[in-house]
Coordinates of C-alpha atoms and ligand atoms in Angstrom, one line a residue:
X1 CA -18.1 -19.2 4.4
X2 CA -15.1 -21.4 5.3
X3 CA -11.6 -20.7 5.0
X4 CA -8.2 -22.1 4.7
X5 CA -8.2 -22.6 8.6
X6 CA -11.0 -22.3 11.1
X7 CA -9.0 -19.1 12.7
X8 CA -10.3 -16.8 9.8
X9 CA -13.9 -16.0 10.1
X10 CA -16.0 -13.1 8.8
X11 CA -17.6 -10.8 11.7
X12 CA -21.0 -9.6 12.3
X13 CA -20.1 -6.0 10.6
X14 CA -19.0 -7.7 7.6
X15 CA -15.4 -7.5 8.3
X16 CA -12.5 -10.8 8.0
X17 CA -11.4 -11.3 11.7
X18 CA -8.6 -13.5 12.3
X19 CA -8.0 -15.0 15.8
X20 CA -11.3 -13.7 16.6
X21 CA -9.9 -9.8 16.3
X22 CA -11.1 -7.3 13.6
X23 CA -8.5 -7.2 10.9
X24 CA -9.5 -4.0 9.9
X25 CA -8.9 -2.5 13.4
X26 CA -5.8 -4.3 13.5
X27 CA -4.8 -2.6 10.3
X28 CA -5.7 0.9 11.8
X29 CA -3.9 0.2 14.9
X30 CA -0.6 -1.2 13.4
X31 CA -0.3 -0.1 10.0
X32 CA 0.4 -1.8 6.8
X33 CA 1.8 -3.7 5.6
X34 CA 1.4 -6.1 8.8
X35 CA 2.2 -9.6 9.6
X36 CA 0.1 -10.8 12.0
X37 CA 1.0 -14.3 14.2
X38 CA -1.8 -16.1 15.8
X39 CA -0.1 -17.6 19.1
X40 CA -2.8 -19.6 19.7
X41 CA -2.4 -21.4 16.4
X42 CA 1.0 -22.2 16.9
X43 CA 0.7 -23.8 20.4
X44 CA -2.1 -26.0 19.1
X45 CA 0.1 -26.9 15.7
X46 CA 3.2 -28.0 18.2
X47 CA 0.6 -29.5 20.6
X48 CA -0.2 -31.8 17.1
X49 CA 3.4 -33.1 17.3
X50 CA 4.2 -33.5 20.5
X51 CA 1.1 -35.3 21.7
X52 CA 1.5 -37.6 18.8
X53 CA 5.1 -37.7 19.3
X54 CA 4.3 -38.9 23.0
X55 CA 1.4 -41.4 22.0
X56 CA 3.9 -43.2 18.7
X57 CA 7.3 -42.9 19.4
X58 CA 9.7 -44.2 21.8
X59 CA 10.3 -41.8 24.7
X60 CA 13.6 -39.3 24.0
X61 CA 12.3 -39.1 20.5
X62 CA 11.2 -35.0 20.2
X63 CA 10.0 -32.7 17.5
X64 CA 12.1 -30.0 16.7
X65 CA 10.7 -26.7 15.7
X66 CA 12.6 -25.2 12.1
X67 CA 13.2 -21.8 12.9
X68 CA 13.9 -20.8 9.3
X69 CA 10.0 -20.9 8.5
X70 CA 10.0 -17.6 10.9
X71 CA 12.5 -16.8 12.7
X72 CA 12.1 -14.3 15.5
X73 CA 12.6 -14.7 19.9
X74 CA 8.9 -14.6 20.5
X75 CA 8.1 -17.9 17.8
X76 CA 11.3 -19.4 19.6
X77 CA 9.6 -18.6 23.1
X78 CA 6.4 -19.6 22.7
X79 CA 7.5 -23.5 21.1
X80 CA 9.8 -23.9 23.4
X81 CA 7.7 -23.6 26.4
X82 CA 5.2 -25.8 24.5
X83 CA 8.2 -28.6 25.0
X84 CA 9.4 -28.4 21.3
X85 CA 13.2 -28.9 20.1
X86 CA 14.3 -26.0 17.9
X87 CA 16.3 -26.4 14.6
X88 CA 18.6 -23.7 13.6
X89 CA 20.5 -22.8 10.4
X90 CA 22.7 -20.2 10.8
X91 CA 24.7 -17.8 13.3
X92 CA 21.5 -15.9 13.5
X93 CA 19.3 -18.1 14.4
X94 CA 21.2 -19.3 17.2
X95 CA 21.6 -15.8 18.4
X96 CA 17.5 -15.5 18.0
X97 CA 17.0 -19.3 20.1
X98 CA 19.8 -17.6 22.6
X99 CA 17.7 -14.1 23.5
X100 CA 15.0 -16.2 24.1
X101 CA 15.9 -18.3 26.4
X102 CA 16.0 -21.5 24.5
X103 CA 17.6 -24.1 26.5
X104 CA 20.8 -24.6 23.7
X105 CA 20.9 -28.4 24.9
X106 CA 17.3 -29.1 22.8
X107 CA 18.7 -27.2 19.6
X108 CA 19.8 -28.9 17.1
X109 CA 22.5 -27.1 14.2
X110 CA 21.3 -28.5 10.3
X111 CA 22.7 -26.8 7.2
X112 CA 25.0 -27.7 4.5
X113 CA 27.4 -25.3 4.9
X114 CA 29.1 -24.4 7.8
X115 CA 32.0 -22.4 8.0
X116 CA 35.0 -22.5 10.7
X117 CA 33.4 -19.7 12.3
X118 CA 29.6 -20.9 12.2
X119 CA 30.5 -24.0 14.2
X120 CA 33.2 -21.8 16.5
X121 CA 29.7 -19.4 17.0
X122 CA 27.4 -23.1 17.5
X123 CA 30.0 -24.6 20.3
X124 CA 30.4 -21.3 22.0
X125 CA 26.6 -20.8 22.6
X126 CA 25.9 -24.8 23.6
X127 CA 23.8 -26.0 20.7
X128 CA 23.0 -29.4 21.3
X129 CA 23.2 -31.3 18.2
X130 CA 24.8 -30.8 15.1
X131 CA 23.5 -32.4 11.9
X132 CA 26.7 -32.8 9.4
X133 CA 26.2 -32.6 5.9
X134 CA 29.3 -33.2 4.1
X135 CA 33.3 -34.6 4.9
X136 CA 34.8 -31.7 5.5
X137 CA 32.5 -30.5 7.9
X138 CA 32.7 -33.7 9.7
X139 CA 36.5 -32.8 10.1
X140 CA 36.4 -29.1 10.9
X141 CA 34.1 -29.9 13.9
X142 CA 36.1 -32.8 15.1
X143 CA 39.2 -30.5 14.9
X144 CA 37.4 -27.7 16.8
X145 CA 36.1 -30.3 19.4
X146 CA 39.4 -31.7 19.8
X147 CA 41.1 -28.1 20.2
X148 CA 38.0 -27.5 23.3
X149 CA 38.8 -31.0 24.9
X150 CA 35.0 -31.9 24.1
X151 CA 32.9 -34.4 22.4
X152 CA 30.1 -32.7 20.4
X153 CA 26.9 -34.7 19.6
X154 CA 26.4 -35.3 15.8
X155 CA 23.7 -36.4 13.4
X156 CA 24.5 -37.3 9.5
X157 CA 22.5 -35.7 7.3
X158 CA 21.9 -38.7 4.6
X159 CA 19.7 -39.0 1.0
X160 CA 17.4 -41.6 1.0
X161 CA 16.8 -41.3 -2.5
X162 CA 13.3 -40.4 -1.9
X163 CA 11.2 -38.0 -4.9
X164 CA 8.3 -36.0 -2.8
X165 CA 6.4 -34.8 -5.5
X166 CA 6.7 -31.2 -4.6
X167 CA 7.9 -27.7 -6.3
X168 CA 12.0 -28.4 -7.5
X169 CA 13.1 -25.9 -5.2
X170 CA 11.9 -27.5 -2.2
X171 CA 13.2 -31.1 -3.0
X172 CA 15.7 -32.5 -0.6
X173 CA 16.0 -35.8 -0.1
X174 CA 17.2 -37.1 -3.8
X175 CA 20.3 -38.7 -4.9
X176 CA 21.3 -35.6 -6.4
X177 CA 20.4 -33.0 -4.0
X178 CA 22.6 -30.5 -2.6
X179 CA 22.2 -31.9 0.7
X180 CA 23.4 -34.3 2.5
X181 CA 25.1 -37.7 1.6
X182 CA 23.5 -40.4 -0.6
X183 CA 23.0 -44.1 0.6
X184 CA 22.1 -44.9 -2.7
X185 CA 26.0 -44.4 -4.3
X186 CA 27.3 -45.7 -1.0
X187 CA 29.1 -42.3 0.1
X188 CA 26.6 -42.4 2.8
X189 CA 28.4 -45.6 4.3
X190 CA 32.0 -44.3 4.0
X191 CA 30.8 -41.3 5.7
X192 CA 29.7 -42.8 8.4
X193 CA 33.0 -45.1 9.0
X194 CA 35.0 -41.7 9.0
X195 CA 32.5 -40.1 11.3
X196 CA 32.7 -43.6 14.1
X197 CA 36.4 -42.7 13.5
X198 CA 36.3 -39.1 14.8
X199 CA 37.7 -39.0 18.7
X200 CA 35.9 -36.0 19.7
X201 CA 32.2 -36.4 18.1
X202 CA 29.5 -39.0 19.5
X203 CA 27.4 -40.1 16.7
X204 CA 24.0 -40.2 17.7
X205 CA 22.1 -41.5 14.3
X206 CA 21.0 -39.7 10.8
X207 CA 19.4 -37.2 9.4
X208 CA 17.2 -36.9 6.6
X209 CA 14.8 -34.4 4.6
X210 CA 13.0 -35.2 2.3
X211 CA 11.4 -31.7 1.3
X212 CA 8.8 -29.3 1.8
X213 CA 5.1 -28.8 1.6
X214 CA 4.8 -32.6 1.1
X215 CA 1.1 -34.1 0.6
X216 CA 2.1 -37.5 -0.9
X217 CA 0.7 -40.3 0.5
X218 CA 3.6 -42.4 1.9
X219 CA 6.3 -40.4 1.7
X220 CA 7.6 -40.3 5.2
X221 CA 7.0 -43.7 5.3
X222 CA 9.1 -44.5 2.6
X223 CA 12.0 -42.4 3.9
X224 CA 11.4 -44.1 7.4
X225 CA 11.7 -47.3 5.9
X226 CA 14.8 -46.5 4.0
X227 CA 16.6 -45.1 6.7
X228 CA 16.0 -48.0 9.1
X229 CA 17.1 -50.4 6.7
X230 CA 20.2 -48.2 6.4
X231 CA 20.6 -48.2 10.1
X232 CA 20.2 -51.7 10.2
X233 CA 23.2 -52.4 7.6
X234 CA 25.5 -50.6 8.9
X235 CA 24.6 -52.0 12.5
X236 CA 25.7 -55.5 10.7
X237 CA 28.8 -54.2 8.5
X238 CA 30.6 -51.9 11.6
X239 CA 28.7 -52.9 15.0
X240 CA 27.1 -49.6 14.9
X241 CA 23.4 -49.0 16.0
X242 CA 22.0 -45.3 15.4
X243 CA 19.6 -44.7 18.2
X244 CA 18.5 -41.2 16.8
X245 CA 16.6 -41.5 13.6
X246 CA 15.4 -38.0 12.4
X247 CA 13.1 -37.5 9.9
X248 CA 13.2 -33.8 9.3
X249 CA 10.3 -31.8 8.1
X250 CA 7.7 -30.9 4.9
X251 CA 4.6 -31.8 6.0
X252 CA 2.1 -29.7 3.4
X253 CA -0.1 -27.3 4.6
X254 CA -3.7 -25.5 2.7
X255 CA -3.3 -22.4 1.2
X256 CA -5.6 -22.4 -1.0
X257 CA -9.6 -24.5 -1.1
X258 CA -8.7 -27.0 -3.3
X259 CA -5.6 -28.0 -1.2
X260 CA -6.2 -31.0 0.8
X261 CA -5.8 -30.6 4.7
X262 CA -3.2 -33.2 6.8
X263 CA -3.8 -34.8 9.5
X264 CA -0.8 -34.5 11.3
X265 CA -1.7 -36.9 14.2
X266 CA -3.1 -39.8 11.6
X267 CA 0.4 -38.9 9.7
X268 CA 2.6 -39.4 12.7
X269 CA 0.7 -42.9 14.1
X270 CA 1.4 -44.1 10.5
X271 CA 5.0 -43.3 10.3
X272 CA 5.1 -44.8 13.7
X273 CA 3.5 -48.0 12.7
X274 CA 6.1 -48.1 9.5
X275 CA 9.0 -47.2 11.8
X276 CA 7.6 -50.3 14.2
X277 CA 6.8 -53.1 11.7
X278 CA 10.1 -52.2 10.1
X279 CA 12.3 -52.2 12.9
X280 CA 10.7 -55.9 13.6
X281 CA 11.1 -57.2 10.4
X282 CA 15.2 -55.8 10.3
X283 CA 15.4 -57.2 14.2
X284 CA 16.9 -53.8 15.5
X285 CA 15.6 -51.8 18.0
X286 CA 13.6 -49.1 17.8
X287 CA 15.7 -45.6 17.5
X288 CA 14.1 -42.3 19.2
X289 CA 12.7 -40.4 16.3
X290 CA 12.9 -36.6 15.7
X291 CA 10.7 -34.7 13.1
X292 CA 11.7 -31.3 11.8
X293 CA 7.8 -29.3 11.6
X294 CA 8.6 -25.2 10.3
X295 CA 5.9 -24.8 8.0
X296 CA 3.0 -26.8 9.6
X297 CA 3.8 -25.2 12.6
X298 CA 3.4 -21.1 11.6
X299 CA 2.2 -21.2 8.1
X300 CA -1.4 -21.3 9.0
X301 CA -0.9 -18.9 12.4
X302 CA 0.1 -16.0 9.7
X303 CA -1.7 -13.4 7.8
X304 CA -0.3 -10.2 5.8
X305 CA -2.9 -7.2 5.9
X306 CA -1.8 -4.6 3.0
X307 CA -3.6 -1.5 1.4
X308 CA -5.0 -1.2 -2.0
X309 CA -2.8 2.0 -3.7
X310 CA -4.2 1.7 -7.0
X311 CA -6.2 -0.5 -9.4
X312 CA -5.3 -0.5 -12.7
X313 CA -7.3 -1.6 -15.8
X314 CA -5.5 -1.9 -18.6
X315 CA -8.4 -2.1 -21.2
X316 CA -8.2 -5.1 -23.5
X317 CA -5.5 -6.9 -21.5
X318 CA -5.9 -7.3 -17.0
X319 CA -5.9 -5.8 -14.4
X320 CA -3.5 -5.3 -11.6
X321 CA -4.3 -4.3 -7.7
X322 CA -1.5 -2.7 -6.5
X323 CA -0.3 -2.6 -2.7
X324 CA 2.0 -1.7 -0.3
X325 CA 4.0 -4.3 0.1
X326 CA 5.2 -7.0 -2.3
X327 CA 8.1 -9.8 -3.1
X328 CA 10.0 -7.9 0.0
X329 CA 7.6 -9.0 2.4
X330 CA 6.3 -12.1 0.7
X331 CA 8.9 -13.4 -2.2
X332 CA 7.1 -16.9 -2.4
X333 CA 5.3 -16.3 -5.5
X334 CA 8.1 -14.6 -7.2
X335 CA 10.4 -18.0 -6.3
X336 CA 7.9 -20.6 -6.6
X337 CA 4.3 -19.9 -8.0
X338 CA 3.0 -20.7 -4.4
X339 CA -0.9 -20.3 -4.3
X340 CA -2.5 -18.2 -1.8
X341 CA -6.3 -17.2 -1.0
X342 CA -6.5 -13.6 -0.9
X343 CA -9.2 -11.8 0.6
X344 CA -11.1 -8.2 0.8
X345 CA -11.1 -7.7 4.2
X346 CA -13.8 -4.6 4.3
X347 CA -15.7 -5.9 1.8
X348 CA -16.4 -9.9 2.8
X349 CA -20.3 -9.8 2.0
X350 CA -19.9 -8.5 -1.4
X351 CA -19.5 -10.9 -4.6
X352 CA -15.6 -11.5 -5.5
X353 CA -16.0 -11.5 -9.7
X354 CA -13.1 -9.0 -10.5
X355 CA -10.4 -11.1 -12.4
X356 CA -7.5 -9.4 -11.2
X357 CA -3.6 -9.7 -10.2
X358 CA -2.4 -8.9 -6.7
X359 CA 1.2 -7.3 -7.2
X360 CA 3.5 -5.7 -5.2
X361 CA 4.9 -1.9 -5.4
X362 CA 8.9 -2.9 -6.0
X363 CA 11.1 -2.4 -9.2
X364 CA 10.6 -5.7 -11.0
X365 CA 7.7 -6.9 -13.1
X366 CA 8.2 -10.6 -11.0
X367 CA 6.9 -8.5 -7.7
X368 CA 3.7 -10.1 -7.8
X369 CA 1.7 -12.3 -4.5
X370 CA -1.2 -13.6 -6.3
X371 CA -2.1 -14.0 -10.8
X372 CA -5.6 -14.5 -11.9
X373 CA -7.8 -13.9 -8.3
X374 CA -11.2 -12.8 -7.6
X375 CA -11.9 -9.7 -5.9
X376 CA -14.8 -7.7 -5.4
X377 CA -15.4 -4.9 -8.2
X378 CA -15.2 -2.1 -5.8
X379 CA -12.0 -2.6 -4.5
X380 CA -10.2 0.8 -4.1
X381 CA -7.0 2.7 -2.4
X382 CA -7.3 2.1 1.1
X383 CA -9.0 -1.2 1.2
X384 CA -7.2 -3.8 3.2
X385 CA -6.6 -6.6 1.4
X386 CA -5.6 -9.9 3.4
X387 CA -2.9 -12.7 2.1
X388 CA -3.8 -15.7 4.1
X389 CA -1.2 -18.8 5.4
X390 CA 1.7 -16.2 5.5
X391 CA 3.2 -17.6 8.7
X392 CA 6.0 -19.5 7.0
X393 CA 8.9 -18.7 4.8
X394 CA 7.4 -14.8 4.5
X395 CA 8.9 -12.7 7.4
X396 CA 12.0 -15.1 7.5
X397 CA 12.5 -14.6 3.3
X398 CA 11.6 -10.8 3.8
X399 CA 14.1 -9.1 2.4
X400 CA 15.3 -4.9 2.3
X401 CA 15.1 -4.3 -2.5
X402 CA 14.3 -1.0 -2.9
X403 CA 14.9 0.2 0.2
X404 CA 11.4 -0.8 1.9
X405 CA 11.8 -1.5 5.8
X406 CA 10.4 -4.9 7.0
X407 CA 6.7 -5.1 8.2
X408 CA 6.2 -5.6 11.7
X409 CA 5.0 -8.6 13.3
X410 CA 2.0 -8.4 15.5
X411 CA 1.3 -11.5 18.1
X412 CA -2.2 -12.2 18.7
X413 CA -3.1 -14.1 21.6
X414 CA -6.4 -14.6 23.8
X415 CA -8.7 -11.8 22.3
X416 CA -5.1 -9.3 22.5
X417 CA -2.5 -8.2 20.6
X418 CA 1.5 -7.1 21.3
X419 CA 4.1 -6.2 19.2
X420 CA 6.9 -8.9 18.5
X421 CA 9.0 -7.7 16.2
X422 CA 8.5 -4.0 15.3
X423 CA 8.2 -1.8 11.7
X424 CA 11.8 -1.6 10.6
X425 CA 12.1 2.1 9.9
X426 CA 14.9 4.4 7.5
X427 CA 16.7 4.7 9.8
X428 CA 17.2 0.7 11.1
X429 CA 18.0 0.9 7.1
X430 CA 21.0 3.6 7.8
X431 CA 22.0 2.1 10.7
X432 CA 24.8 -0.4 9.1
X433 CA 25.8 2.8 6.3
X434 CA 29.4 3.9 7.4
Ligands
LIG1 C1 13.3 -26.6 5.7 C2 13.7 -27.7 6.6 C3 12.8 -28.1 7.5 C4 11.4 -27.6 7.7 O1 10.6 -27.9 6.5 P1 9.0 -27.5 6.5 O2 8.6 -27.8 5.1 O3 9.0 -26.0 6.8 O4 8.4 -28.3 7.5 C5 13.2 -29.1 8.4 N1 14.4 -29.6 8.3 C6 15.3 -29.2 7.4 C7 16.7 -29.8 7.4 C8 15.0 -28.3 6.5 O5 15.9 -27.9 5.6

């Protein structure tokens, strides 16, 4: 049998292993529901980038990790001592890249809204970079900058205009997008003359993103392109050269068979290649590049083990397995179809021909992971059931509805296993009731 990635595999008893370790232990051991995190995955994923990184693109130029695709101190550990950058969105983030241990100088601070005390928070803790999104946060850093005596380091977040051919949600880099500033209407040029006016900010280059879970052919290439042209123009028109050029993230990952697989180095030498010929042909030189990898990094390092409560036929219409877990733990389906390959973990030698819908045990009809799957007809309460390529967007989009504490997350490295985040009980639920 093969799998979405080569760290599932099926045991000699039968059983799903992933990392090499018995998921069915693992599930007697840790409970369910249970993310589990293969470290070993994620080191190779960042080793991907930054080998590429090293081989294509000018030195200075770094891939930063995107916390938001999971979001915890031992994911922020472990690519940070792999070399990575991290991205963070929000107070909390920071806070998690801070109890780590992340050096603050290789984080970098994207997100289109940012209030007074989010970049108060950002400048207090040392964060590196900040990627600006919009005027007015432009002029509430520079203001706070100015009242520390500092200069802060600053990336604008731009729109290249670019369509990615991925879910709506996901879409970024468009004209219309909620993000950033558009090149396309020329707000992207007056935003950077007010920026180069700013006293207290040193402009290091733009920012783009052109969206997530991106599989089309030449789309970073495209954006690459854009951008450098961009650079190039307003190098002419102000005397401005950006030396920073980030590309953000959305590299596409397999979830399913018929997914196709990236290749992340091939990817990365042909952006590079783009980003060269380009800069020759515009006569500027080359500027570092950063990428912005969450969900290539984790998504395939992640699996959620549940148990089967109930199997209901409804005769004449489906049938529904139910677990115990659901949109709290994993909300992708409920927000955006998103496919996944879902597996009997106890029962991997028997035929999967059981048409069948995987949903979750919450209040709401949308709590479903999986519509129209194929399990094995003698799937029952107590079966563990494994959701595959659950490493991003899962654990950081889990949320509290109805009550249900968080799963916890369980590391597995080198044949072992340890405890990263733990199972948020009732009373971590009480604990912010006055
Ligand atoms: C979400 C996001 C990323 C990461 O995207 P992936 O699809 O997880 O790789 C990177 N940069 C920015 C600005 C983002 O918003």
């Amino acid at each position: 049998m093969t799998f979405v990635c080569p760290n599932i595999g099926v045991n000699a008893e039968g059983r799903l292993t992933f990392a090499g370790q018995d998921t069915l232990r693992l599930a007697e051991e840790y409970g369910t529901p249970l993310y589990l995190m293969d470290e070993d995955r994620i080191r190779h994923n960042c080793r991907l980038y930054l080998d590429a990184f090293k081989a294509s693109f000018r030195p200075g130029s770094l891939p930063h990790y995107a916390a938001k695709a999971a979001a915890f101190k031992a994911i922020c550990r472990v690519v940070a001592e792999e070399g990575m950058g991290i991205d963070v969105c929000s107070t909390g983030e920071i806070a998690t890249a801070v109890a780590a241990g992340v050096d603050m100088t290789r984080v970098m601070f994207p997100s289109n809204g940012k209030s007074d005390g989010d970049i108060r928070y950002a400048l207090d803790r040392g964060v590196g970079c900040f990627v600006i999104d919009n005027t007015e946060e432009l002029l509430a850093l520079e203001a706070e900058a100015e009242k520390r005596g500092i200069t802060k380091k600053a990336l604008l977040r731009l729109t290249p205009g670019i369509d990615p051919h991925t879910y709506a949600a996901v879409n970024t880099g468009m004209v219309d997008s909620k993000f950033g500033v558009a090149i396309e209407t020329g707000q992207a040029e007056q935003f950077v003359r007010l920026a180069l006016q700013q006293k207290h900010i040193e402009l290091l280059g733009y920012h783009c993103h052109v969206g997530s879970q991106v599989f089309g052919e030449d789309v970073f290439e495209r954006a690459a392109v854009v951008m450098l042209e961009f650079i190039a123009d307003m190098a002419k028109k102000t005397g401005y050269l950006a030396g920073v050029l980030d590309l953000g993230g959305g590299y596409g990952v397999p979830y399913v068979a018929s997914d196709p697989a990236i290749d992340i180095p091939a990817k990365i030498a042909s952006v590079a290649a783009a980003v060269k010929e380009t800069c020759v042909r515009l006569g500027i030189a080359e500027p570092c590049i950063m990428m912005e990898p969450g969900r290539s990094i984790v998504a395939d390092a992640g699996m959620t083990l549940y148990r089967v409560l109930a199997v209901k036929r409804i005769t004449g219409y489906k049938s529904y397995v139910t677990i115990d877990g659901g949109m709290t733990d994993d909300p992708r389906y409920a927000l955006y179809g998103s496919r996944y390959t879902v597996l009997a973990a106890g029962r991997m030698g028997e035929t999967a021909d059981f048409r069948c819908t995987l949903a979750g045990r919450c209040c709401e009809s949308g709590d479903l992971i999986q519509e129209n799957i194929l399990l094995p007809d003698g799937v029952g309460r107590g079966d563990v059931i494994a959701v595959c390529t659950t490493g991003a967007y899962n654990y950081s989009m889990a949320s509290n509805y109805n009550r249900f504490g968080r799963p916890p997350v369980v590391m597995l490295r080198d044949g072992e296993s340890y405890v990263a985040v733990r199972r948020e009980t009732p009373e971590d639920l009480l604990r912010l009731d006055a």
